CSV table of C-alpha atoms and ligand atoms in Angstrom, one decimal:
chain,number,residue,atom,x,y,z
F,291,UNK,CA,57.4,-39.6,29.8
F,292,UNK,CA,58.8,-37.1,27.2
F,293,UNK,CA,57.7,-39.2,24.3
F,294,UNK,CA,54.6,-39.4,25.1
F,295,UNK,CA,54.4,-35.8,25.6
F,296,UNK,CA,55.6,-34.5,22.4
F,297,UNK,CA,53.7,-37.5,20.6
F,298,UNK,CA,50.5,-36.0,22.2
F,299,UNK,CA,50.8,-32.3,22.0
F,300,UNK,CA,52.1,-33.3,18.3
F,301,UNK,CA,48.5,-34.9,17.6
F,302,UNK,CA,46.6,-32.1,19.3
F,303,UNK,CA,48.2,-29.4,17.3
F,304,UNK,CA,47.8,-31.3,14.0
F,305,UNK,CA,43.7,-32.1,14.8
F,306,UNK,CA,41.5,-31.0,12.1
F,307,UNK,CA,38.3,-31.5,14.2
F,308,UNK,CA,36.2,-32.3,17.5
F,309,UNK,CA,35.7,-35.9,16.7
F,310,UNK,CA,39.8,-36.5,15.8
F,311,UNK,CA,40.4,-35.0,19.0
F,312,UNK,CA,38.5,-37.4,21.4
F,313,UNK,CA,40.2,-39.7,20.0
F,314,UNK,CA,42.9,-38.0,20.7
F,315,UNK,CA,41.9,-37.4,24.6
F,316,UNK,CA,41.0,-41.1,24.9
F,317,UNK,CA,44.1,-42.3,23.6
F,318,UNK,CA,46.3,-40.4,25.6
F,319,UNK,CA,44.0,-39.2,28.7
F,320,UNK,CA,41.0,-41.9,29.3
F,321,UNK,CA,40.3,-45.0,31.5
F,322,UNK,CA,42.8,-47.3,29.7
F,323,UNK,CA,45.1,-44.6,28.1
F,324,UNK,CA,48.6,-44.4,27.8
F,325,UNK,CA,49.0,-42.0,30.8
F,326,UNK,CA,46.7,-44.4,33.2
F,327,UNK,CA,48.9,-47.0,31.7
F,328,UNK,CA,51.4,-46.0,33.2
F,329,UNK,CA,50.2,-45.2,36.6
F,330,UNK,CA,49.8,-48.1,37.3
F,331,UNK,CA,53.5,-48.8,37.0
F,332,UNK,CA,54.0,-46.6,40.0
F,333,UNK,CA,53.2,-49.9,42.5
F,334,UNK,CA,55.8,-51.7,40.9
F,335,UNK,CA,58.5,-48.6,41.2
F,336,UNK,CA,60.5,-47.5,45.1
F,337,UNK,CA,59.1,-45.6,47.2
F,338,UNK,CA,61.8,-42.7,46.3
F,339,UNK,CA,61.6,-43.5,42.2
F,340,UNK,CA,57.6,-43.2,43.4
F,341,UNK,CA,58.3,-40.4,44.5
F,342,UNK,CA,59.5,-38.6,41.2
F,343,UNK,CA,57.3,-40.3,38.8
F,344,UNK,CA,53.5,-39.7,40.3
F,345,UNK,CA,53.7,-36.1,40.3
F,346,UNK,CA,55.6,-35.9,36.5
F,347,UNK,CA,52.5,-38.2,35.7
F,348,UNK,CA,50.1,-35.4,37.2
F,349,UNK,CA,51.9,-32.7,35.4
F,350,UNK,CA,52.1,-34.8,31.8
F,351,UNK,CA,48.2,-35.6,32.4
F,352,UNK,CA,47.7,-31.7,33.3
F,353,UNK,CA,49.8,-30.4,30.3
F,354,UNK,CA,47.7,-32.6,27.9
F,355,UNK,CA,44.0,-32.0,29.0
F,356,UNK,CA,44.7,-28.5,28.6
F,357,UNK,CA,45.9,-28.7,25.2
F,358,UNK,CA,42.7,-30.5,24.7
F,359,UNK,CA,41.3,-27.8,26.2
F,360,UNK,CA,42.9,-24.8,23.9
F,361,UNK,CA,42.3,-27.0,21.3
F,362,UNK,CA,38.9,-27.4,21.4
F,363,UNK,CA,37.9,-23.8,22.2
F,364,UNK,CA,40.4,-22.5,18.6
F,365,UNK,CA,38.5,-25.3,16.7
F,366,UNK,CA,35.0,-23.6,18.0
F,367,UNK,CA,36.2,-20.4,16.9
F,368,UNK,CA,37.4,-21.5,14.0
F,369,UNK,CA,33.8,-22.7,12.9
F,370,UNK,CA,32.2,-19.8,14.0
F,371,UNK,CA,34.6,-17.6,11.8
F,372,UNK,CA,34.1,-19.7,8.9
F,373,UNK,CA,30.3,-19.6,9.2
F,374,UNK,CA,30.5,-15.8,9.7
F,375,UNK,CA,32.2,-15.5,6.6
F,376,UNK,CA,29.9,-17.7,4.9
F,377,UNK,CA,26.6,-16.2,6.2
F,378,UNK,CA,28.1,-12.8,5.5
F,379,UNK,CA,25.7,-10.2,3.2
F,380,UNK,CA,25.8,-7.2,1.4
F,381,UNK,CA,23.1,-4.9,3.3
F,382,UNK,CA,24.4,-2.1,1.4
F,383,UNK,CA,23.3,-3.9,-2.1
F,384,UNK,CA,20.6,-2.2,-4.0
F,385,UNK,CA,17.0,-3.7,-3.7
F,386,UNK,CA,15.5,-5.8,-6.4
F,387,UNK,CA,12.8,-3.6,-7.7
F,388,UNK,CA,10.6,-5.9,-8.8
F,389,UNK,CA,10.6,-8.2,-5.8
F,390,UNK,CA,8.8,-5.1,-3.8
F,391,UNK,CA,6.6,-5.5,-0.9
F,392,UNK,CA,3.3,-4.1,-0.3
F,393,UNK,CA,1.7,-2.6,2.6
F,394,UNK,CA,-1.0,-4.6,4.1
F,395,UNK,CA,-4.6,-3.1,3.6
F,396,UNK,CA,-5.3,-3.0,7.5
F,397,UNK,CA,-2.1,-1.0,7.7
F,398,UNK,CA,-3.1,1.6,5.2
F,399,UNK,CA,-6.6,1.4,6.7
F,400,UNK,CA,-5.6,2.2,9.9
F,401,UNK,CA,-3.0,5.0,8.7
F,402,UNK,CA,-6.0,6.8,6.9
F,403,UNK,CA,-8.0,6.3,9.8
F,404,UNK,CA,-5.8,7.7,12.1
F,405,UNK,CA,-4.9,10.8,9.4
F,406,UNK,CA,-8.8,11.7,9.9
F,407,UNK,CA,-9.0,11.5,13.2
F,408,UNK,CA,-6.0,13.6,13.9
F,409,UNK,CA,-7.2,16.2,11.6
F,410,UNK,CA,-10.2,15.9,14.6
F,411,UNK,CA,-8.0,16.6,17.3
F,412,UNK,CA,-7.8,13.1,18.1
F,413,UNK,CA,-4.7,11.4,19.7
F,414,UNK,CA,-3.4,8.3,19.8
F,415,UNK,CA,-3.3,5.9,22.5
F,416,UNK,CA,-2.7,1.9,22.8
F,417,UNK,CA,-2.9,-0.9,24.8
F,418,UNK,CA,-1.6,-4.4,25.6
F,419,UNK,CA,-3.4,-7.0,23.2
F,420,UNK,CA,-3.4,-9.3,26.3
F,421,UNK,CA,-4.9,-7.5,29.2
F,422,UNK,CA,-6.2,-8.3,32.6
F,423,UNK,CA,-10.5,-9.1,32.8
F,424,UNK,CA,-10.5,-6.5,34.9
F,425,UNK,CA,-10.5,-3.5,31.8
F,426,UNK,CA,-11.8,-6.2,29.6
F,427,UNK,CA,-14.6,-6.2,31.4
F,428,UNK,CA,-15.2,-5.2,34.6
F,429,UNK,CA,-14.2,-1.8,34.4
F,430,UNK,CA,-16.7,-1.8,31.6
F,431,UNK,CA,-19.5,-2.5,33.8
F,432,UNK,CA,-19.3,-6.0,32.4
F,433,UNK,CA,-19.5,-7.9,35.7
F,434,UNK,CA,-18.6,-11.7,36.4
F,435,UNK,CA,-21.7,-13.1,35.4
F,436,UNK,CA,-22.6,-11.1,32.8
F,437,UNK,CA,-23.9,-12.5,29.4
F,438,UNK,CA,-21.7,-10.1,27.3
F,439,UNK,CA,-18.8,-11.9,28.9
F,440,UNK,CA,-19.7,-15.7,27.1
F,441,UNK,CA,-20.9,-13.7,23.7
F,442,UNK,CA,-17.8,-12.4,23.2
F,443,UNK,CA,-16.3,-15.8,23.1
F,444,UNK,CA,-13.3,-14.6,24.8
F,445,UNK,CA,-10.0,-16.1,24.4
F,446,UNK,CA,-9.0,-16.9,28.3
F,447,UNK,CA,-4.8,-17.4,29.0
F,448,UNK,CA,-3.8,-20.3,30.4
F,449,UNK,CA,-3.0,-20.4,34.1
F,450,UNK,CA,-1.0,-22.5,36.3
F,451,UNK,CA,-1.8,-23.8,39.1
F,452,UNK,CA,-1.5,-21.8,42.0
F,453,UNK,CA,-0.9,-18.7,40.1
F,454,UNK,CA,-2.3,-15.6,41.7
F,455,UNK,CA,-1.9,-13.1,39.5
F,456,UNK,CA,-5.6,-11.8,38.1
F,457,UNK,CA,-7.2,-13.7,35.4
F,458,UNK,CA,-6.0,-11.9,31.4
F,459,UNK,CA,-7.4,-12.6,28.5
F,460,UNK,CA,-6.9,-11.8,24.7
F,461,UNK,CA,-9.0,-8.2,24.6
F,462,UNK,CA,-12.0,-8.9,22.9
F,463,UNK,CA,-12.4,-5.6,21.9
F,464,UNK,CA,-10.1,-1.7,21.9
F,465,UNK,CA,-12.8,-0.7,25.0
F,466,UNK,CA,-9.7,-1.4,27.7
F,467,UNK,CA,-8.0,1.6,26.2
F,468,UNK,CA,-10.5,4.0,27.7
F,469,UNK,CA,-9.9,2.5,30.9
F,470,UNK,CA,-6.2,3.2,30.7
F,471,UNK,CA,-6.1,6.4,28.6
F,472,UNK,CA,-8.5,7.9,31.2
F,473,UNK,CA,-5.9,6.7,34.5
F,474,UNK,CA,-3.1,7.9,31.8
F,475,UNK,CA,-4.5,11.4,31.0
F,476,UNK,CA,-8.2,11.9,32.7
F,477,UNK,CA,-10.7,14.6,31.5
F,478,UNK,CA,-10.9,16.4,29.2
F,479,UNK,CA,-9.6,14.0,26.4
F,480,UNK,CA,-10.2,12.7,22.7
F,481,UNK,CA,-7.9,9.6,21.3
F,482,UNK,CA,-8.5,6.7,19.4
F,483,UNK,CA,-7.0,3.2,19.9
F,484,UNK,CA,-6.5,1.3,16.9
F,485,UNK,CA,-5.5,-2.4,16.7
F,486,UNK,CA,-6.1,-5.5,17.1
F,487,UNK,CA,-9.0,-7.8,19.0
F,488,UNK,CA,-9.5,-11.7,19.4
F,489,UNK,CA,-12.4,-13.4,19.6
F,490,UNK,CA,-13.5,-17.1,18.8
F,491,UNK,CA,-15.8,-16.4,16.0
F,492,UNK,CA,-15.0,-17.2,12.2
F,493,UNK,CA,-16.6,-16.9,8.9
F,494,UNK,CA,-17.2,-14.5,5.9
F,495,UNK,CA,-17.4,-11.3,8.3
F,496,UNK,CA,-15.7,-12.8,11.1
F,497,UNK,CA,-11.8,-14.1,12.1
F,498,UNK,CA,-10.5,-14.8,15.5
F,499,UNK,CA,-7.8,-11.9,15.3
F,500,UNK,CA,-9.5,-8.5,14.0
F,501,UNK,CA,-9.1,-4.9,14.3
F,502,UNK,CA,-11.1,-2.1,15.8
F,503,UNK,CA,-10.6,1.5,16.3
F,504,UNK,CA,-12.0,2.7,19.2
F,505,UNK,CA,-12.6,6.3,20.4
F,506,UNK,CA,-13.3,8.5,22.9
F,507,UNK,CA,-14.2,12.5,23.8
F,508,UNK,CA,-14.8,13.1,27.3
F,509,UNK,CA,-14.9,16.9,28.2
F,510,UNK,CA,-18.1,19.0,30.4
F,511,UNK,CA,-20.8,19.3,27.0
F,512,UNK,CA,-19.9,16.5,24.7
F,513,UNK,CA,-23.9,15.1,23.6
F,514,UNK,CA,-25.1,12.1,21.0
F,515,UNK,CA,-24.9,14.9,18.7
F,516,UNK,CA,-21.6,15.6,18.5
F,517,UNK,CA,-20.8,11.9,17.9
F,518,UNK,CA,-22.7,11.3,15.0
F,519,UNK,CA,-21.6,14.9,13.5
F,520,UNK,CA,-17.8,12.8,13.8
F,521,UNK,CA,-18.7,9.2,12.7
F,522,UNK,CA,-20.6,11.1,9.8
F,523,UNK,CA,-17.4,13.4,9.0
F,524,UNK,CA,-15.7,10.3,9.4
F,525,UNK,CA,-17.6,7.7,6.9
F,526,UNK,CA,-17.0,10.7,3.9
F,527,UNK,CA,-13.5,11.7,5.0
F,528,UNK,CA,-13.3,7.8,4.5
F,529,UNK,CA,-14.9,6.6,1.9
F,530,UNK,CA,-14.0,10.1,-0.2
F,531,UNK,CA,-17.5,11.3,-1.3
F,532,UNK,CA,-20.2,13.7,0.2
F,533,UNK,CA,-23.0,11.5,1.5
F,534,UNK,CA,-22.9,8.4,2.7
F,535,UNK,CA,-26.3,6.2,3.8
F,536,UNK,CA,-25.4,6.0,7.6
F,537,UNK,CA,-28.2,3.8,9.9
F,538,UNK,CA,-27.7,4.8,13.7
F,539,UNK,CA,-30.1,1.4,15.7
F,540,UNK,CA,-30.7,2.2,19.0
F,541,UNK,CA,-28.3,-0.9,20.8
F,542,UNK,CA,-27.0,-1.9,24.2
F,543,UNK,CA,-23.4,-1.9,25.6
F,544,UNK,CA,-22.8,-2.3,29.3
F,545,UNK,CA,-20.6,0.7,28.6
F,546,UNK,CA,-22.2,3.7,27.1
F,547,UNK,CA,-26.1,4.8,28.1
F,548,UNK,CA,-27.7,5.1,25.3
F,549,UNK,CA,-26.0,2.9,23.0
F,550,UNK,CA,-26.4,3.0,18.6
F,551,UNK,CA,-25.0,0.7,16.1
F,552,UNK,CA,-23.8,2.3,13.2
F,553,UNK,CA,-24.6,0.1,9.5
F,554,UNK,CA,-23.7,1.4,6.1
F,555,UNK,CA,-25.3,0.9,3.2
F,556,UNK,CA,-23.7,-1.7,0.5
F,557,UNK,CA,-24.6,-4.2,-2.5
F,558,UNK,CA,-22.6,-7.3,-2.1
F,559,UNK,CA,-23.8,-8.1,-6.1
F,560,UNK,CA,-22.2,-10.2,-8.0
F,561,UNK,CA,-19.5,-11.6,-5.6
F,562,UNK,CA,-17.9,-7.7,-5.2
F,563,UNK,CA,-18.8,-5.7,-2.7
F,564,UNK,CA,-19.6,-1.8,-2.8
F,565,UNK,CA,-20.3,0.8,-0.3
F,566,UNK,CA,-23.4,3.3,-1.1
F,567,UNK,CA,-25.8,1.6,-3.2
F,568,UNK,CA,-27.4,-2.3,-3.0
F,569,UNK,CA,-30.5,-2.8,-0.3
F,570,UNK,CA,-27.9,-4.6,2.2
F,571,UNK,CA,-26.3,-3.0,5.0
F,572,UNK,CA,-23.3,-3.6,6.9
F,573,UNK,CA,-22.4,-3.3,10.3
F,574,UNK,CA,-19.4,-1.3,11.1
F,575,UNK,CA,-19.7,0.0,14.5
F,576,UNK,CA,-20.8,0.1,18.4
F,577,UNK,CA,-21.4,3.5,20.2
F,578,UNK,CA,-23.1,5.7,22.7
F,579,UNK,CA,-22.4,8.2,25.7
F,580,UNK,CA,-19.7,6.9,28.5
F,581,UNK,CA,-21.4,4.8,30.9
F,582,UNK,CA,-21.3,6.7,34.7
F,583,UNK,CA,-19.4,3.8,36.3
F,584,UNK,CA,-17.2,3.6,33.0
F,585,UNK,CA,-15.6,7.4,34.2
F,586,UNK,CA,-15.6,6.2,37.9
F,587,UNK,CA,-13.4,2.9,37.1
F,588,UNK,CA,-11.4,5.6,35.1
F,589,UNK,CA,-10.6,7.9,37.9
F,590,UNK,CA,-13.3,10.7,36.3
F,591,UNK,CA,-15.6,12.3,38.2
F,592,UNK,CA,-19.4,11.6,35.9
F,593,UNK,CA,-20.6,14.6,37.7
F,594,UNK,CA,-18.7,16.8,35.8
F,595,UNK,CA,-17.8,15.6,33.0
F,596,UNK,CA,-19.4,13.1,30.1
F,597,UNK,CA,-18.4,11.4,26.7
F,598,UNK,CA,-18.9,9.5,23.9
F,599,UNK,CA,-17.4,6.1,23.0
F,600,UNK,CA,-17.1,3.8,19.6
F,601,UNK,CA,-15.5,1.1,18.6
F,602,UNK,CA,-15.0,0.6,14.9
F,603,UNK,CA,-14.7,-2.5,12.8
F,604,UNK,CA,-11.0,-1.4,10.8
F,605,UNK,CA,-11.1,-4.6,8.5
F,606,UNK,CA,-14.8,-4.0,7.7
F,607,UNK,CA,-14.3,-0.9,7.0
F,608,UNK,CA,-11.5,-2.2,4.5
F,609,UNK,CA,-13.3,-4.2,2.7
F,610,UNK,CA,-16.1,-2.2,1.7
F,611,UNK,CA,-13.9,0.8,1.3
F,612,UNK,CA,-11.4,-1.6,-1.5
F,613,UNK,CA,-14.2,-3.9,-2.1
F,614,UNK,CA,-13.3,-7.3,-0.5
F,615,UNK,CA,-15.8,-9.1,-0.2
F,616,UNK,CA,-14.6,-12.4,2.5
F,617,UNK,CA,-12.7,-11.5,5.9
F,618,UNK,CA,-10.9,-14.9,6.0
F,619,UNK,CA,-8.6,-13.9,3.0
F,620,UNK,CA,-7.1,-10.9,4.5
F,621,UNK,CA,-4.7,-12.8,7.0
F,622,UNK,CA,-4.0,-15.7,4.1
F,623,UNK,CA,-0.6,-14.7,3.5
F,624,UNK,CA,-1.2,-15.5,0.0
F,625,UNK,CA,1.0,-13.5,-2.2
F,626,UNK,CA,-1.3,-12.9,-5.0
F,627,UNK,CA,-3.4,-11.1,-2.7
F,628,UNK,CA,-0.8,-9.2,-1.2
F,629,UNK,CA,0.6,-8.1,-4.2
F,630,UNK,CA,-3.5,-6.8,-5.6
F,631,UNK,CA,-4.9,-5.5,-2.2
F,632,UNK,CA,-1.9,-4.5,-1.3
F,633,UNK,CA,-0.2,0.0,-0.7
F,634,UNK,CA,3.4,0.9,-2.3
F,635,UNK,CA,5.3,0.8,1.4
F,636,UNK,CA,5.8,5.3,1.0
F,637,UNK,CA,2.2,6.0,0.1
F,638,UNK,CA,1.6,7.6,3.3
F,639,UNK,CA,-2.5,8.2,3.6
F,640,UNK,CA,-2.5,12.2,4.5
F,641,UNK,CA,-6.1,14.2,4.3
F,642,UNK,CA,-4.1,17.0,2.1
F,643,UNK,CA,-2.6,14.6,-0.5
F,644,UNK,CA,-5.7,12.0,-0.6
F,645,UNK,CA,-6.3,9.3,1.7
F,646,UNK,CA,-6.0,6.5,-0.9
F,647,UNK,CA,-4.6,8.1,-3.6
M,924,LIG,N1,-17.1,-2.2,22.3
M,924,LIG,C1,-18.1,-2.6,21.4
M,924,LIG,C2,-17.8,-3.9,20.6
M,924,LIG,O1,-16.4,-4.1,20.5
M,924,LIG,C3,-17.4,-1.6,20.3
M,924,LIG,C4,-18.2,-0.2,21.2
M,924,LIG,C5,-16.9,0.5,21.5
M,924,LIG,C6,-19.4,0.1,21.5
M,924,LIG,C7,-17.4,1.8,22.2
M,924,LIG,C8,-20.2,0.7,22.0
M,924,LIG,C9,-18.8,1.9,22.3
M,924,LIG,O2,-18.5,-4.3,19.9
């Protein structure tokens, strides 16, 4: 028994990997291993001999098993150490300037938009991209049967059988954040909310994921005139020009009354998109006076407060400002495109510094 013990403990100590260790285990304490064979001999022994040999064999088996387990753990530790050593990375190495990344135009434009509205006293609010259909629709005066739900080409989240949570959607616009921020801060309020939104739509000016910036201003005496001024100021600052042709078209949204859509004059001539010239119009936003039912849904008394809201396409105004004729290229992750249209990482837009310089 002592021979068996020293033989196997030496083999275990010398085993270089887990496969070898497994071979040793089978030979020693496996069903047909040497210890099992010895156990079988117990039957031929006298009861007195058996009383000594039985417990000794069991003890031997235990000892070999724990030596195996300890060695297995040691091998795993060593493997991890080796891996950590080989995957070591010196984070203090200097960067390689020839390999710099760029800020995506959507990030840059979101910063520009935020800088302009911050100057006018708007703060930034946020909401979830996966929201309940109550925030995305009902609270915005779009009940279940309303055609606007179908028009929006909504992506619904999958629901398992028996799931009782309210239905969730990928938000189709940033307008649910109107409700969330009314709930959070009440009136008066002045917020914008830039962020991603989703609709099943795909062509030169539509992608299934795109970006909007919501605006909401609520106070005692806010009117369409304030809306028009704010939007005109915004467009002048954003495009860095003294005047741009804007077209306010009477429109309809369930959550505003009255409502207006705003287009901007542009030209697509020669495959490049230019703002402020030509005979084409590109729709950049929807807007209007917040519907009383929407104020109520947000917990604000419509007899006391009123406000305007707008939702503007960030991708659209990015295309216009930086002359990108196809929206789909924004999200193709083509490195050449990103290098061409991207912005230097530290080029943070401010009004005093010049937005895009
Ligand atoms: N949510 C509207 C859309 O996505 C835009 C909008 C926002 C219109 C706020 C009016 C007021 O089309």
